[in-house]
Amino acid sequence: MGNINIRALAKELNLSISTVSKALKDSYEISVETKKRVLALATELNYSPNPYASSLRRKKSNTIAVVVPEVADSFFSLAIKGIEEIAQEKGYHVLVYLTYENYIKEKKILEEFKNGRVDGLLISVTSETTDSAHISDADLNNIPIVLFDRVIEELEMAKITTNDFESSYAATRHLLDGGCINIFYLSISKCLGINNKRIEGFIQALSDRNIKFDDSNIVNCSNDINDNEHLLTALLTQNNKPDGIIAGVEKLITPVYSICKQLHIKIPEDLKIASFSNSPVAHILNPSLTTITQPAFEMGKMAATILFKAIEKKGYTIKSENAVLRSTLFIRESTAPAATGLCPSFDLF
Amino acid sequence: MGNINIRALAKELNLSISTVSKALKDSYEISVETKKRVLALATELNYSPNPYASSLRRKKSNTIAVVVPEVADSFFSLAIKGIEEIAQEKGYHVLVYLTYENYIKEKKILEEFKNGRVDGLLISVTSETTDSAHISDADLNNIPIVLFDRVIEELEMAKITTNDFESSYAATRHLLDGGCINIFYLSISKCLGINNKRIEGFIQALSDRNIKFDDSNIVNCSNDINDNEHLLTALLTQNNKPDGIIAGVEKLITPVYSICKQLHIKIPEDLKIASFSNSPVAHILNPSLTTITQPAFEMGKMAATILFKAIEKKGYTIKSENAVLRSTLFIRESTAPAATGLCPSFDLF
DNA sequence: CTGAAAGCGCTAACAA
DNA sequence: TTGTTAGCGCTTTCAG
């Protein structure tokens, strides 16, 4: 009934509590005979140890926390999947927290980790997060932390990222090669480091080709769908019309495509589009979408793997671990050069 | 430093442990003055209570578990989001477990809940799950359970589902109205109740129109992508070619669309397609996809809300709660009748 | 209004 | 090889 504990087993078997405890842990101190008896009764009575008693005593929760801005997004879903897979292998439990791109929420959530609730933390910060004191705080409590994807540069902690500058550069270059001369970058946040790197890659590619541009070529989108629709409609109807777009985040593709359809803007003839995206359906979109695809699942796995290195080896520091994985540019129809038909999709790198 | 506990506060303030404990809980027994002092020191020392000590003592974890087959899927992502939102409101923590459609894993995961780790469980079973003893077991441990989407009929527990029969019927009817006479249903599992209801709706719609069909009109897909590609290629090249497809699950759409492109099968002219799907990009696919869309986010919220009713009111039973939410049929280009252009999408019900 | 004390269920010294 | 015992940090009677 759940209320069967180690004491009940001990009583039933005429053994001491500690003997039972050790037997259940398969301790070498206990005779094979006794172990058998204990195990038999345990399974018979459907005994299951109370994890919190154990956590309290051992100061170990066997639980990790994953804090992400969003889950209904291919990147984060895949990352969580990677994390969960490793955690399951290691016998750990995974607490998932969503921040909804809200810094206050993120801060409040991290408060919960200063007290032994989790043995480690994996986090990808919100687009509002500039201050990182809340993360340092968690660090001060000696819980190992791995930042992934949306990291904070200044923090001296383990970081798993992708080659954002290079992949953004490559995508921009690809649009330029296709004949674009007025490309706009759709950004999600002014403060996100990862976003800035992507923007830098974008700008560098333009500079390298001596294409003129200014701040207005960077469009700051919001987290609100309606706002974005207005913003994007304005962008696509303004005088200085874009002939190319790089979307810094997957969720902007739906409104962009919809608006183009509405306004009869032809992709890729009138407008070429590439997006950072992990959507599995990019290649069956109309037209199929050129994407910069991050190895989300692998990032999750790697982040978790590094975290467990710190958790398992006490005192071992992972603070300088700094993996940069490579994204892949999948070239598809949405960026096909003029007068060409269907491009087969392929991996650029 | 995390090792600051209630005892340290008490010592510092020359108060007893219990007074401090009560003060922190804002108990009416404690003077305003004392409360102030306690709170002040607590914040100053960055005190945070140990959740597991509290859980152990109160036999309450303030944690719920969500067990789902998959997370890189729009339906489950959205459902998790709904659940997490409610949990956050209530101040609960959410443990997420993925079963990867593996019954053994599911069983092992549920084992963990017989001991107070969680105060409640939300589960959508794997496509392999036929036996439900593991779920009844968890129930016997008095932890409230809400089954959602992929439920097990036989279990007398709270269930949140959608009108699978009706929506499948409506989708099939829609294909028939569009002129299909040889529709195939792509199924994920022979044992899943939800799947069977969808199949029944499908069959009923065919029967009602006196369309002949047999078991071969139900194609059992696997969880392996490669297997499915072969299966679907075979289906689309066989003599008895389908002129309509209903996909019982979102992830089959990518291979179906790809194969059609490869084989130059025109959608919707040669083949009309409708799919159960929560993908946000259905309407920008090529061609845009007719979907039966479940209210995934709302289902998650409702499932969590019902769970909390049971958690919060001790002894209150939710076992007979049985909400059936309505899916929406979004009619789009992939099922457009011959010679018609673009259909605006609308809600059929 | 405050405090003493028992104990949630388990672990780990230490003793026997 | 087994048992005794002292907590982990908190909550909650019950006394004062």
Short mmCIF file of C-alpha atoms in Angstrom, two decimals, chain A residues 208-330:
data_model
loop_
_atom_site.label_atom_id
_atom_site.label_comp_id
_atom_site.label_asym_id
_atom_site.label_seq_id
_atom_site.Cartn_x
_atom_site.Cartn_y
_atom_site.Cartn_z
CA ASP A 208 32.39 40.97 -47.16
CA ARG A 209 30.35 41.52 -50.29
CA ASN A 210 30.23 45.29 -49.83
CA ILE A 211 26.49 45.24 -49.54
CA LYS A 212 25.16 48.31 -47.84
CA PHE A 213 22.84 47.85 -44.88
CA ASP A 214 21.86 49.60 -41.71
CA ASP A 215 20.11 48.88 -38.44
CA SER A 216 16.78 48.67 -40.15
CA ASN A 217 17.93 45.47 -41.79
CA ILE A 218 17.62 43.85 -38.39
CA VAL A 219 13.97 43.45 -37.46
CA ASN A 220 13.29 42.82 -33.82
CA CYS A 221 10.32 40.53 -33.50
CA SER A 222 8.40 39.99 -30.32
CA ASN A 223 6.99 36.95 -28.59
CA ASP A 224 3.49 37.90 -29.51
CA ILE A 225 2.10 36.36 -32.68
CA ASN A 226 -0.16 39.27 -33.56
CA ASP A 227 2.57 41.83 -33.09
CA ASN A 228 4.76 39.81 -35.39
CA GLU A 229 2.11 39.60 -38.06
CA HIS A 230 1.82 43.36 -38.13
CA LEU A 231 5.54 43.84 -38.05
CA LEU A 232 6.12 41.40 -40.87
CA THR A 233 3.29 42.72 -42.97
CA ALA A 234 4.77 46.18 -42.61
CA LEU A 235 8.18 44.85 -43.55
CA LEU A 236 6.95 43.10 -46.66
CA THR A 237 4.93 46.04 -47.89
CA GLN A 238 7.34 48.85 -47.16
CA ASN A 239 9.07 50.79 -49.90
CA ASN A 240 12.43 49.33 -49.22
CA LYS A 241 11.22 45.76 -49.80
CA PRO A 242 13.42 42.86 -48.77
CA ASP A 243 14.45 40.37 -51.41
CA GLY A 244 15.82 38.00 -48.82
CA ILE A 245 15.02 37.05 -45.25
CA ILE A 246 16.92 35.15 -42.63
CA ALA A 247 14.72 34.13 -39.75
CA GLY A 248 16.54 33.76 -36.48
CA VAL A 249 13.89 31.47 -35.08
CA GLU A 250 11.60 28.79 -36.41
CA LYS A 251 8.29 30.18 -35.23
CA LEU A 252 8.57 33.21 -37.51
CA ILE A 253 8.30 31.07 -40.61
CA THR A 254 4.59 30.43 -40.32
CA PRO A 255 3.64 34.11 -40.34
CA VAL A 256 6.19 34.92 -43.06
CA TYR A 257 4.86 32.22 -45.35
CA SER A 258 1.25 33.14 -44.63
CA ILE A 259 1.80 36.79 -45.31
CA CYS A 260 3.65 36.08 -48.53
CA LYS A 261 0.77 33.97 -49.71
CA GLN A 262 -1.67 36.70 -48.78
CA LEU A 263 0.32 39.43 -50.49
CA HIS A 264 1.12 37.25 -53.49
CA ILE A 265 4.81 37.55 -52.84
CA LYS A 266 6.45 34.67 -54.64
CA ILE A 267 9.09 32.61 -52.85
CA PRO A 268 11.84 32.36 -53.99
CA GLU A 269 11.33 34.60 -57.03
CA ASP A 270 10.40 37.78 -55.16
CA LEU A 271 11.77 36.82 -51.80
CA LYS A 272 14.25 34.21 -50.71
CA ILE A 273 13.92 32.79 -47.22
CA ALA A 274 16.19 30.84 -44.93
CA SER A 275 15.49 30.08 -41.32
CA PHE A 276 17.09 28.65 -38.24
CA SER A 277 14.80 25.68 -37.71
CA ASN A 278 14.60 22.11 -36.53
CA SER A 279 11.17 21.51 -37.94
CA PRO A 280 10.91 18.04 -39.49
CA VAL A 281 8.59 19.38 -42.14
CA ALA A 282 10.80 22.12 -43.59
CA HIS A 283 11.32 20.13 -46.76
CA ILE A 284 7.64 19.59 -47.41
CA LEU A 285 6.67 23.22 -47.02
CA ASN A 286 5.44 25.21 -49.98
CA PRO A 287 8.02 25.96 -51.18
CA SER A 288 10.37 23.78 -49.21
CA LEU A 289 12.34 25.82 -46.73
CA THR A 290 16.07 26.35 -46.61
CA THR A 291 17.10 25.84 -43.01
CA ILE A 292 20.02 26.20 -40.71
CA THR A 293 19.42 23.19 -38.55
CA GLN A 294 21.02 22.75 -35.18
CA PRO A 295 21.88 19.31 -33.85
CA ALA A 296 19.30 19.77 -31.11
CA PHE A 297 19.04 16.19 -29.96
CA GLU A 298 22.81 15.81 -29.81
CA MET A 299 23.11 19.09 -27.94
CA GLY A 300 20.68 17.82 -25.32
CA LYS A 301 22.59 14.59 -25.00
CA MET A 302 25.92 16.32 -24.79
CA ALA A 303 24.74 18.88 -22.27
CA ALA A 304 23.36 16.11 -20.08
CA THR A 305 26.48 14.02 -20.46
CA ILE A 306 28.70 16.86 -19.34
CA LEU A 307 26.38 17.64 -16.47
CA PHE A 308 26.63 14.06 -15.26
CA LYS A 309 30.38 14.20 -15.36
CA ALA A 310 30.17 16.93 -12.76
CA ILE A 311 27.46 15.22 -10.77
CA GLU A 312 29.18 11.89 -10.63
CA LYS A 313 32.69 13.00 -9.94
CA LYS A 314 32.58 15.15 -6.88
CA GLY A 315 34.86 18.13 -7.08
CA TYR A 316 35.42 17.63 -10.78
CA THR A 317 34.84 20.94 -12.50
CA ILE A 318 33.23 21.29 -15.89
CA LYS A 319 33.20 25.07 -15.83
CA SER A 320 35.56 25.42 -18.72
CA GLU A 321 33.89 22.81 -20.92
CA ASN A 322 32.78 24.57 -24.01
CA ALA A 323 31.47 22.47 -26.86
CA VAL A 324 30.50 24.12 -30.12
CA LEU A 325 28.51 21.82 -32.38
CA ARG A 326 27.95 22.46 -36.03
CA SER A 327 24.66 23.34 -37.57
CA THR A 328 23.79 22.22 -41.06
CA LEU A 329 22.57 24.42 -43.88
CA PHE A 330 19.93 22.56 -45.83
#
